[in-house]
PDB file of C-alpha atoms in Angstrom:
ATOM      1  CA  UNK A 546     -12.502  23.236   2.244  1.00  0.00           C
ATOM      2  CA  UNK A 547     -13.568  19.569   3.211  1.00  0.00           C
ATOM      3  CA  UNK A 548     -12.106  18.126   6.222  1.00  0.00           C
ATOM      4  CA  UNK A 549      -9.405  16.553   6.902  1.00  0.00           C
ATOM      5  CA  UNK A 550      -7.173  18.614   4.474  1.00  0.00           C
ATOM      6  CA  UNK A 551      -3.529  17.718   4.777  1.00  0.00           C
ATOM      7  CA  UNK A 552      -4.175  14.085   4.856  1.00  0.00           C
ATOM      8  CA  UNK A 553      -5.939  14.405   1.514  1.00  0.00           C
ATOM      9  CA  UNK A 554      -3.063  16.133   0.282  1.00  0.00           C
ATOM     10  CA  UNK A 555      -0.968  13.406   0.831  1.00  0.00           C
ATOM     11  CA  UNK A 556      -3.260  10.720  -0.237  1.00  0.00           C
ATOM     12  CA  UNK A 557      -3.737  12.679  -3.238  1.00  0.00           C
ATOM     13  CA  UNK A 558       0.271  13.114  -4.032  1.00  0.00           C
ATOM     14  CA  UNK A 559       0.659   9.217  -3.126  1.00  0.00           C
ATOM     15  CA  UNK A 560      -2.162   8.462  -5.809  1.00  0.00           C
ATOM     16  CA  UNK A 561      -0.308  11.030  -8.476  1.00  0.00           C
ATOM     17  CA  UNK A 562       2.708   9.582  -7.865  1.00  0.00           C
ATOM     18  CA  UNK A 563       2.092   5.728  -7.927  1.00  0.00           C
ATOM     19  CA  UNK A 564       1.224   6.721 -11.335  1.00  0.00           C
ATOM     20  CA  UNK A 565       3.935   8.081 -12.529  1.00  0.00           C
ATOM     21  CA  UNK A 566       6.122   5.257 -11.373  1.00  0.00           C
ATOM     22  CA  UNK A 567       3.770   3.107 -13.567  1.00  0.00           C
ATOM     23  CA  UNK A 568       2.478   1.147 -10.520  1.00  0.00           C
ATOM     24  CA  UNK A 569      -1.069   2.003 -11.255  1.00  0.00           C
ATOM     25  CA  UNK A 570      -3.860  -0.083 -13.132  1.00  0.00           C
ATOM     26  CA  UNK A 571      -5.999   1.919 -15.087  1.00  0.00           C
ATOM     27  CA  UNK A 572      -8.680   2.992 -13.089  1.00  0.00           C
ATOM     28  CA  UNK A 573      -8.910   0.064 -10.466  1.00  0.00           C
ATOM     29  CA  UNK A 574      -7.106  -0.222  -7.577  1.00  0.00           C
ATOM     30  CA  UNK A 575      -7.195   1.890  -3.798  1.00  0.00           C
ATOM     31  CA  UNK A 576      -5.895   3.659  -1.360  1.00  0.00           C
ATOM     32  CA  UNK A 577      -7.179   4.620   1.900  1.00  0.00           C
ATOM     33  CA  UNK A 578      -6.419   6.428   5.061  1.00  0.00           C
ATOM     34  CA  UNK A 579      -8.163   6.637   8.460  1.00  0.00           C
ATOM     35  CA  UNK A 580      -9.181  10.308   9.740  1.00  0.00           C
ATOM     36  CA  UNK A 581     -10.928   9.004  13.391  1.00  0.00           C
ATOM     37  CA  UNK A 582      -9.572   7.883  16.759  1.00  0.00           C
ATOM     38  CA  UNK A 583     -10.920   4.427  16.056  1.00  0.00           C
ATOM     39  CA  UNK A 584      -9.978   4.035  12.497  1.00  0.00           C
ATOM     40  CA  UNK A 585     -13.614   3.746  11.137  1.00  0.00           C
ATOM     41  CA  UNK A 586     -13.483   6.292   8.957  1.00  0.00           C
ATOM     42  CA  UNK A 587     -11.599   7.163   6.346  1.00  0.00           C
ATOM     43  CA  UNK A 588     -10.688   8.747   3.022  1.00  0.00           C
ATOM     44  CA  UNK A 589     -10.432   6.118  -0.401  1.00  0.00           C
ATOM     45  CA  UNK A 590     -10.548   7.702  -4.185  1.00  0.00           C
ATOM     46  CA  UNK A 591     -13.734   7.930  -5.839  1.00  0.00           C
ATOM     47  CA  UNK A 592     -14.671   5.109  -7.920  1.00  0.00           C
ATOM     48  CA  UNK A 593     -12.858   4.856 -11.233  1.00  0.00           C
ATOM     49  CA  UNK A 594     -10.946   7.793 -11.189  1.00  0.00           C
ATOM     50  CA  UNK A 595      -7.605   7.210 -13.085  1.00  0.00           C
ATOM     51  CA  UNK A 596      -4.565   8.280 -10.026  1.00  0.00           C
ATOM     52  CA  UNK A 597      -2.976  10.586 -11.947  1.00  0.00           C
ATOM     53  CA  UNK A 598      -6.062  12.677 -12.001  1.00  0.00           C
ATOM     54  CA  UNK A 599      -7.030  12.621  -8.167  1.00  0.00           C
ATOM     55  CA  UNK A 600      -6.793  16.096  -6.118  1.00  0.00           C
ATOM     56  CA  UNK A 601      -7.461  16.011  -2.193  1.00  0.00           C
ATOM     57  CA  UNK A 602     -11.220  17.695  -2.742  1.00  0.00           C
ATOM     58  CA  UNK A 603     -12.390  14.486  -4.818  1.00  0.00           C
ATOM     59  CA  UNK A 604     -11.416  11.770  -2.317  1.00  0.00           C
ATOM     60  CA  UNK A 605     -14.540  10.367  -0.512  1.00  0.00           C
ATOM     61  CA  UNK A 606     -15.209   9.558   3.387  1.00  0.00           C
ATOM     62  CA  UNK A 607     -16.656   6.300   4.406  1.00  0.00           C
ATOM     63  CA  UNK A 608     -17.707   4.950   7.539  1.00  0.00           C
ATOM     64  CA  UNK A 609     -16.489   1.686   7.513  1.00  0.00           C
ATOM     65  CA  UNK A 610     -19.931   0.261   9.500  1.00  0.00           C
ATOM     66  CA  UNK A 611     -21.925   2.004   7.017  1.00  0.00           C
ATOM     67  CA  UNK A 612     -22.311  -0.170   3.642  1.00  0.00           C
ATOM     68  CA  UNK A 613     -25.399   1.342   2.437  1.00  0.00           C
ATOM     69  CA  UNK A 614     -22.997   3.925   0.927  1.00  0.00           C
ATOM     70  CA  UNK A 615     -22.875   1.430  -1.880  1.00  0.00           C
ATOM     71  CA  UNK A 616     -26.360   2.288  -2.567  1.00  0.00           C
ATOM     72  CA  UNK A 617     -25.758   6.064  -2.660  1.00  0.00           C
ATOM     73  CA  UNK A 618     -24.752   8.867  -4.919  1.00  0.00           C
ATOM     74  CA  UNK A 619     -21.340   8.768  -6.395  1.00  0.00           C
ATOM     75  CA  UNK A 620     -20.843   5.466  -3.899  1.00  0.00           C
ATOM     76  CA  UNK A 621     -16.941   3.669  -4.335  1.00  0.00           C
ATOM     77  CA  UNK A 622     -16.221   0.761  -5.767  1.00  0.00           C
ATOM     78  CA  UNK A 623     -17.696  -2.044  -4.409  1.00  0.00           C
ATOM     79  CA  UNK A 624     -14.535  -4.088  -4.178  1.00  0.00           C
ATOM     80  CA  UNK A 625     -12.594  -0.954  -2.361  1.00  0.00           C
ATOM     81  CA  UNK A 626     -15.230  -0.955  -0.145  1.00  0.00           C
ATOM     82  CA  UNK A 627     -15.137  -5.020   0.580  1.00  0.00           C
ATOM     83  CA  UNK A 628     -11.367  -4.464   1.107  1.00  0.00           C
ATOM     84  CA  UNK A 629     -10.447  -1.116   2.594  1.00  0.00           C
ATOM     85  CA  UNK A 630     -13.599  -1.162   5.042  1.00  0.00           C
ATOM     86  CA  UNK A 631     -12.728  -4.520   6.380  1.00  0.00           C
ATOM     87  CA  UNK A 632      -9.263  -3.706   6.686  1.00  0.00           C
ATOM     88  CA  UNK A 633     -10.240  -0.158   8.803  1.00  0.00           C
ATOM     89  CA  UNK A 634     -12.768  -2.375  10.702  1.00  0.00           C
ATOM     90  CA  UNK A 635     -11.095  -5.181  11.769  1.00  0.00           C
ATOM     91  CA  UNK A 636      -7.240  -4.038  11.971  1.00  0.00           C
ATOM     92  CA  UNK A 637      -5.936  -0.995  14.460  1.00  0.00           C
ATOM     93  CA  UNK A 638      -2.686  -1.063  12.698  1.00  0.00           C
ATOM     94  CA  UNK A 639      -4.288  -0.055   9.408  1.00  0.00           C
ATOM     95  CA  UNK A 640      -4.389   3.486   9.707  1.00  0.00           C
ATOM     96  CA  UNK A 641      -3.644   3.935   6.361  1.00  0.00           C
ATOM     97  CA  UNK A 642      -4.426   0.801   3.304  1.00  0.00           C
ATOM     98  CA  UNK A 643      -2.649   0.888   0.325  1.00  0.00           C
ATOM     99  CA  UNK A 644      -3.450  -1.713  -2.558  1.00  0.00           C
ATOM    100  CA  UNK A 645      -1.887  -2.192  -5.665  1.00  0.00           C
ATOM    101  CA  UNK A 646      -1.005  -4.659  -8.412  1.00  0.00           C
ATOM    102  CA  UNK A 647       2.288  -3.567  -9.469  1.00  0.00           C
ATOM    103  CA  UNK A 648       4.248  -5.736 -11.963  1.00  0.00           C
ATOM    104  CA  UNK A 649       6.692  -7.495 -10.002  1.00  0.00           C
ATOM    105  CA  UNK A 650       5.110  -7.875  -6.160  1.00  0.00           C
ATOM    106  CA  UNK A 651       1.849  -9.401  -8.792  1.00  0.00           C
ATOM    107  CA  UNK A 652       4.801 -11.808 -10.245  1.00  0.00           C
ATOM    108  CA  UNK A 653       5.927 -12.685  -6.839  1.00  0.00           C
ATOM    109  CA  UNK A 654       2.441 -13.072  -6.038  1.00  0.00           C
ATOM    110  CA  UNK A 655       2.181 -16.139  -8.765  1.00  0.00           C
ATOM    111  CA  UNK A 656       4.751 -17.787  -7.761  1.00  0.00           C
ATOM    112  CA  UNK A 657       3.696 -21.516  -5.957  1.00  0.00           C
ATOM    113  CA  UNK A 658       6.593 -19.812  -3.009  1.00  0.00           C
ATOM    114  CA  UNK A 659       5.757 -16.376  -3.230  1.00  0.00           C
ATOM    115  CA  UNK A 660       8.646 -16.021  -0.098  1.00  0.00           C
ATOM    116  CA  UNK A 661      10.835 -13.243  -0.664  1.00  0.00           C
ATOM    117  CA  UNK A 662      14.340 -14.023   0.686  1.00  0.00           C
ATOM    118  CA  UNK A 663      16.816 -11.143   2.014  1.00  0.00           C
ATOM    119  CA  UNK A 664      19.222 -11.331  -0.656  1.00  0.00           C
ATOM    120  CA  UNK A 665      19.651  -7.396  -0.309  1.00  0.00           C
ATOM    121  CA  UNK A 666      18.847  -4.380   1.743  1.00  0.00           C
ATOM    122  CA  UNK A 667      15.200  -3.675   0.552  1.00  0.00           C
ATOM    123  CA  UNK A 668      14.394  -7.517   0.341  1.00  0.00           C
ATOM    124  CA  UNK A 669      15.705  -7.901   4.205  1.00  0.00           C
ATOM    125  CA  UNK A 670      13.388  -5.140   5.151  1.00  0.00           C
ATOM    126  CA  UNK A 671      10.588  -7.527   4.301  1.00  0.00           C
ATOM    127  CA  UNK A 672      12.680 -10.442   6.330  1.00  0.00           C
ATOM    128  CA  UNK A 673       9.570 -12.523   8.182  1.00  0.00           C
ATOM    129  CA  UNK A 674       7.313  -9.296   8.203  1.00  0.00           C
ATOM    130  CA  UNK A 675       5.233 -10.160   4.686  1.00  0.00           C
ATOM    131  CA  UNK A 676       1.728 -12.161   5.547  1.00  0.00           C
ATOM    132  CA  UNK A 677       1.207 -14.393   2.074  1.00  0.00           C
ATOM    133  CA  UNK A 678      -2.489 -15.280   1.206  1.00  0.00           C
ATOM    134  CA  UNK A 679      -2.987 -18.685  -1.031  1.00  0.00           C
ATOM    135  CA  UNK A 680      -5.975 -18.826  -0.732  1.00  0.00           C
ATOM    136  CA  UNK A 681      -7.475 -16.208  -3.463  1.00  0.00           C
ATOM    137  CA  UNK A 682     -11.162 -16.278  -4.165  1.00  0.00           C
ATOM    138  CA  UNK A 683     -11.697 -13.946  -6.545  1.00  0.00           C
ATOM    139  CA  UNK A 684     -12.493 -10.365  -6.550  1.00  0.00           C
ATOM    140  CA  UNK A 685     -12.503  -8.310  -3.202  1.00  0.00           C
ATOM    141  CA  UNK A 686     -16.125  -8.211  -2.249  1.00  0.00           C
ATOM    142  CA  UNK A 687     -17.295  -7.958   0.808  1.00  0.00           C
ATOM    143  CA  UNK A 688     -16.407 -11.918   2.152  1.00  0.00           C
ATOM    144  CA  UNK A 689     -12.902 -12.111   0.168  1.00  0.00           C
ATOM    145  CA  UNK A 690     -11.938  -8.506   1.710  1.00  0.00           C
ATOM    146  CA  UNK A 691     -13.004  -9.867   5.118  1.00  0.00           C
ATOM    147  CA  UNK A 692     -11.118 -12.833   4.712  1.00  0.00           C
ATOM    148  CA  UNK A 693      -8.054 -10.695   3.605  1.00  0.00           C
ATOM    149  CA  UNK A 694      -8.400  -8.538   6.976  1.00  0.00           C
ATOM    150  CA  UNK A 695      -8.169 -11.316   9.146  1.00  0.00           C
ATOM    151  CA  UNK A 696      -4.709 -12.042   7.483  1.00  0.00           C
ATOM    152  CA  UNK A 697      -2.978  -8.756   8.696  1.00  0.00           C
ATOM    153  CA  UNK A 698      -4.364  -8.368  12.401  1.00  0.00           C
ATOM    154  CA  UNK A 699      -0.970  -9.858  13.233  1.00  0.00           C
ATOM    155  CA  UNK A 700       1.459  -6.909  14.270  1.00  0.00           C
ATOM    156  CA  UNK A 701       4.391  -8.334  12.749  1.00  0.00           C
ATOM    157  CA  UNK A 702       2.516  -8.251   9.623  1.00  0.00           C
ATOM    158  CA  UNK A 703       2.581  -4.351   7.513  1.00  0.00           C
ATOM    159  CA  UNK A 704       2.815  -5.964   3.650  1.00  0.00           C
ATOM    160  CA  UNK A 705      -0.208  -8.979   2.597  1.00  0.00           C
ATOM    161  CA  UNK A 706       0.988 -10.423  -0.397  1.00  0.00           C
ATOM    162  CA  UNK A 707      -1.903 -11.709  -2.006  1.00  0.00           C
ATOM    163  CA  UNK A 708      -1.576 -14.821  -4.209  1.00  0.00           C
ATOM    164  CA  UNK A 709      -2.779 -14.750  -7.356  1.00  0.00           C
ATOM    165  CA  UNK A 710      -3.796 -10.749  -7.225  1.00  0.00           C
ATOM    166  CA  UNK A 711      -1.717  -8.436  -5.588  1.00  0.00           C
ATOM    167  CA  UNK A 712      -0.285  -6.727  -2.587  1.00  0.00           C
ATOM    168  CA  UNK A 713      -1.522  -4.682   0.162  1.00  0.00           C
ATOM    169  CA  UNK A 714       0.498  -2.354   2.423  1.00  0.00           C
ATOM    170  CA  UNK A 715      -0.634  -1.238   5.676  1.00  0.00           C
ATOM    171  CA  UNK A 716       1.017   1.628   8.366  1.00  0.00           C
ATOM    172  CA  UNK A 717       0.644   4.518  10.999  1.00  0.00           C
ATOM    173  CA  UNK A 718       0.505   7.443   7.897  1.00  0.00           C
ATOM    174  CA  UNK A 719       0.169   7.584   4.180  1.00  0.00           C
ATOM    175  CA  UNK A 720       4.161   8.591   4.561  1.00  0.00           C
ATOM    176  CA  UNK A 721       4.732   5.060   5.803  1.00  0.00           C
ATOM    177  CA  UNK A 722       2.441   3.263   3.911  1.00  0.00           C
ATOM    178  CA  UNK A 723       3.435   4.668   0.628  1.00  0.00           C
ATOM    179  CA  UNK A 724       7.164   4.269   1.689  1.00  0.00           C
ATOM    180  CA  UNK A 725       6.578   0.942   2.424  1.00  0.00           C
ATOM    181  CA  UNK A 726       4.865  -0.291  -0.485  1.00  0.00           C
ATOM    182  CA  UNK A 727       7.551   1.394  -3.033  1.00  0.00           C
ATOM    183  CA  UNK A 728      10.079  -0.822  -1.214  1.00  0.00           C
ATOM    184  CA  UNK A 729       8.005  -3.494  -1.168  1.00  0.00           C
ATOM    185  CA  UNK A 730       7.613  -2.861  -5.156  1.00  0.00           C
ATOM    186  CA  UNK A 731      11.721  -2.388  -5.254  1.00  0.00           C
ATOM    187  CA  UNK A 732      12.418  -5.677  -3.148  1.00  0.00           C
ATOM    188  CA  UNK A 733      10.470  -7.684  -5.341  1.00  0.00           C
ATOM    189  CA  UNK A 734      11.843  -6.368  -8.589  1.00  0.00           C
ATOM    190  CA  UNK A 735      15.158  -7.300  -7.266  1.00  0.00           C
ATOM    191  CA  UNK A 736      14.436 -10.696  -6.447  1.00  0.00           C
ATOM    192  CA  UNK A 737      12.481 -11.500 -10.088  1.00  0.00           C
ATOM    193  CA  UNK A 738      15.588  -9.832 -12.037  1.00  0.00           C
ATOM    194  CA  UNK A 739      18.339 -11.863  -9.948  1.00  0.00           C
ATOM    195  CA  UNK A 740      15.778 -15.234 -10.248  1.00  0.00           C
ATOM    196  CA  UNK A 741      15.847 -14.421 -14.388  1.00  0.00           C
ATOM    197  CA  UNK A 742      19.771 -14.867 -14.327  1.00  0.00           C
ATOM    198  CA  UNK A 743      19.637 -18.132 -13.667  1.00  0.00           C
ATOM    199  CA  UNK A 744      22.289 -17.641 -11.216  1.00  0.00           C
ATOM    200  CA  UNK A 745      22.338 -19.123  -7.591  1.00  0.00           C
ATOM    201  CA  UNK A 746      20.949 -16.391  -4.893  1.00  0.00           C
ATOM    202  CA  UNK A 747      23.564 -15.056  -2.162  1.00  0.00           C
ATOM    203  CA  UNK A 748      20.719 -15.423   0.186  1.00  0.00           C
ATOM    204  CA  UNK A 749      21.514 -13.362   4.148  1.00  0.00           C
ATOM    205  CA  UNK A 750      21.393 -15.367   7.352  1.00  0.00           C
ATOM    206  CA  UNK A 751      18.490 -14.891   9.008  1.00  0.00           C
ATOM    207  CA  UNK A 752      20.259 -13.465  12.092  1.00  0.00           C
ATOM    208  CA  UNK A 753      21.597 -10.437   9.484  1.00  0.00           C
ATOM    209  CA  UNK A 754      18.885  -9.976   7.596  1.00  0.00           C
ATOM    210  CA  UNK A 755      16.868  -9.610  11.327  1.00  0.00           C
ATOM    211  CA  UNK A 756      19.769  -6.954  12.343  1.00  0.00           C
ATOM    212  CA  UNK A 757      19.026  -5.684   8.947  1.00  0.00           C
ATOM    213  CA  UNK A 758      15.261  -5.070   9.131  1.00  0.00           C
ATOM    214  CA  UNK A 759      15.623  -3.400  12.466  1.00  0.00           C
ATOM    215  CA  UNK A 760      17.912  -1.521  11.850  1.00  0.00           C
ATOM    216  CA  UNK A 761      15.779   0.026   8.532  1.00  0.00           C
ATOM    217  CA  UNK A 762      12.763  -0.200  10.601  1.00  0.00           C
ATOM    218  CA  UNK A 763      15.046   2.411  13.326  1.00  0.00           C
ATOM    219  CA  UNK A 764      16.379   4.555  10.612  1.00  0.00           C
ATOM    220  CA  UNK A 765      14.988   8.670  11.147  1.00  0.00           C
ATOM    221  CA  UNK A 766      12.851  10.332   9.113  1.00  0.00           C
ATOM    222  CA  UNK A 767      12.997   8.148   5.772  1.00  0.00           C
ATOM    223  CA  UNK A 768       9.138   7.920   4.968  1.00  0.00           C
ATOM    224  CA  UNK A 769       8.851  11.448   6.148  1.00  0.00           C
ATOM    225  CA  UNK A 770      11.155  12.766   4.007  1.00  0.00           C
ATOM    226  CA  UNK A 771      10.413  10.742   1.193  1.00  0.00           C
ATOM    227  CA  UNK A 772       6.563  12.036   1.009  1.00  0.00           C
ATOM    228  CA  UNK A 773       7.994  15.259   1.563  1.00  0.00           C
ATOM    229  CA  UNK A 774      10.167  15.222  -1.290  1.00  0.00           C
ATOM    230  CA  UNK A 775       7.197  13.796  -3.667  1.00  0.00           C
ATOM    231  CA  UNK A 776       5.265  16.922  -2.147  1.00  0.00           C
ATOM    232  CA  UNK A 777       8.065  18.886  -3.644  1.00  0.00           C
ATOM    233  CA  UNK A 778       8.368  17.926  -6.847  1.00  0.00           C
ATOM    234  CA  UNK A 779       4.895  17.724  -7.326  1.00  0.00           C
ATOM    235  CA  UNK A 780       4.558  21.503  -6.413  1.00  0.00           C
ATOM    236  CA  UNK A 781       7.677  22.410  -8.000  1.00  0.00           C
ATOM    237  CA  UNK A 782       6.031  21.950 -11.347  1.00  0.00           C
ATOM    238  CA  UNK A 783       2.069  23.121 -10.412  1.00  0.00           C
ATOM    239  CA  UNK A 784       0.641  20.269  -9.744  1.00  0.00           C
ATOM    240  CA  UNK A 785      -3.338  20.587  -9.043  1.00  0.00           C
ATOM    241  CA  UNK A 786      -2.997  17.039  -6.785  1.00  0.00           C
ATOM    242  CA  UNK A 787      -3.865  19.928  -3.545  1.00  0.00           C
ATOM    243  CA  UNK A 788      -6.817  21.278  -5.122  1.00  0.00           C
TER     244      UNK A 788
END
């Protein structure tokens, strides 16, 4: 059994299910998740594998100082690698790097004010905690993903929305990562749909939606229990995602 096993498990039921909430891209986009005291190594997919295919026994480990690995056998995709090593190089609070480009966070993302404002619960979790890049340059090499990390060493900083491209979600666990993310995704949606009514927004006061984010940020056990739960299902109907 490789190392490392139950944190493949639950990289490998975040991967299944981020596809089967549709917030997958064919066979791009990452995930990663630090398995070392100083955060320099960690587990990411394998190159161009689609997510709802990925057990815990195909995910690869990387040492994020080590880029000849993109000269090696069955070596990751170069721009995971730009972006996920610079990310577990450069920021502590990355323990875990999720990136996506899910429909309405990528809509938000081309918007000239990609702000979200806390018209809701989910969108006031986000209140004055989402870094926004404008400054794209393309795909995620090494210099763009460099450029990306240095966006999110901030610690009020978990969700990079990046202009043009797509989001990026960083925490303590995949539990909170993937938690965060889905919100992220919800918050988003929310904001696009009530933008399409043409209506005007019944936008918080920033003192509320502060009290609100806090108080979301205190609540027990929700990321726990909401990997958990995916855990569940998945095994409820014989998933191979722990194989």
């Amino acid at each position: 059994m490789p190392d490392h096993w139950q944190s493949r498990v639950d990289l490998a039921a975040a991967f299944r299910w981020t596809a089967r909430l549709g917030m997958d891209e064919a066979v791009a986009n990452h995930f990663s998740l630090a398995v070392n005291a100083a955060g320099t190594r960690f587990l990411i997919n394998p190159n161009q594998v689609h997510f709802a295919r990925i057990c815990a026994s195909d995910l690869l480990e990387l040492d994020a100082h080590d880029s000849g690995v993109l000269q090696a056998p069955g070596a990751p995709d170069p721009t995971a690698w730009g972006l996920h090593s610079a990310l577990h190089r450069r920021c502590a609070l990355a323990r875990c790097v999720m990136h996506l480009h899910p429909v309405f966070a990528t809509v938000l993302a081309s918007l000239a004010d990609s702000t979200l404002p806390p018209i809701d619960q989910n969108t006031a979790t986000f209140f004055n905690r989402v870094a926004v890049d404008d400054a794209f340059g393309g795909l995620a090499f090494e210099a763009e993903g460099e450029r990306c990390a240095a966006l999110l060493t901030d610690p009020a900083f978990r969700i990079l929305l990046l202009g043009n491209h797509g989001v990026v979600a960083i925490g303590d666990s995949v539990a909170d990562t993937f938690n965060r993310l889905y919100h992220f995704e919800r918050a988003a949606g929310t904001y696009i749909r009530a933008l399409q009514t043409g209506q005007p927004l019944r936008v918080m006061d920033a003192r509320t939606a502060e009290q609100t984010a806090v108080e979301i940020e205190n609540y027990p056990e929700q990321a726990e229990r909401h990997l958990a739960e995916i855990k569940a299902i998945l095994d409820s109907e014989g998933s191979d995602h722990a194989r």
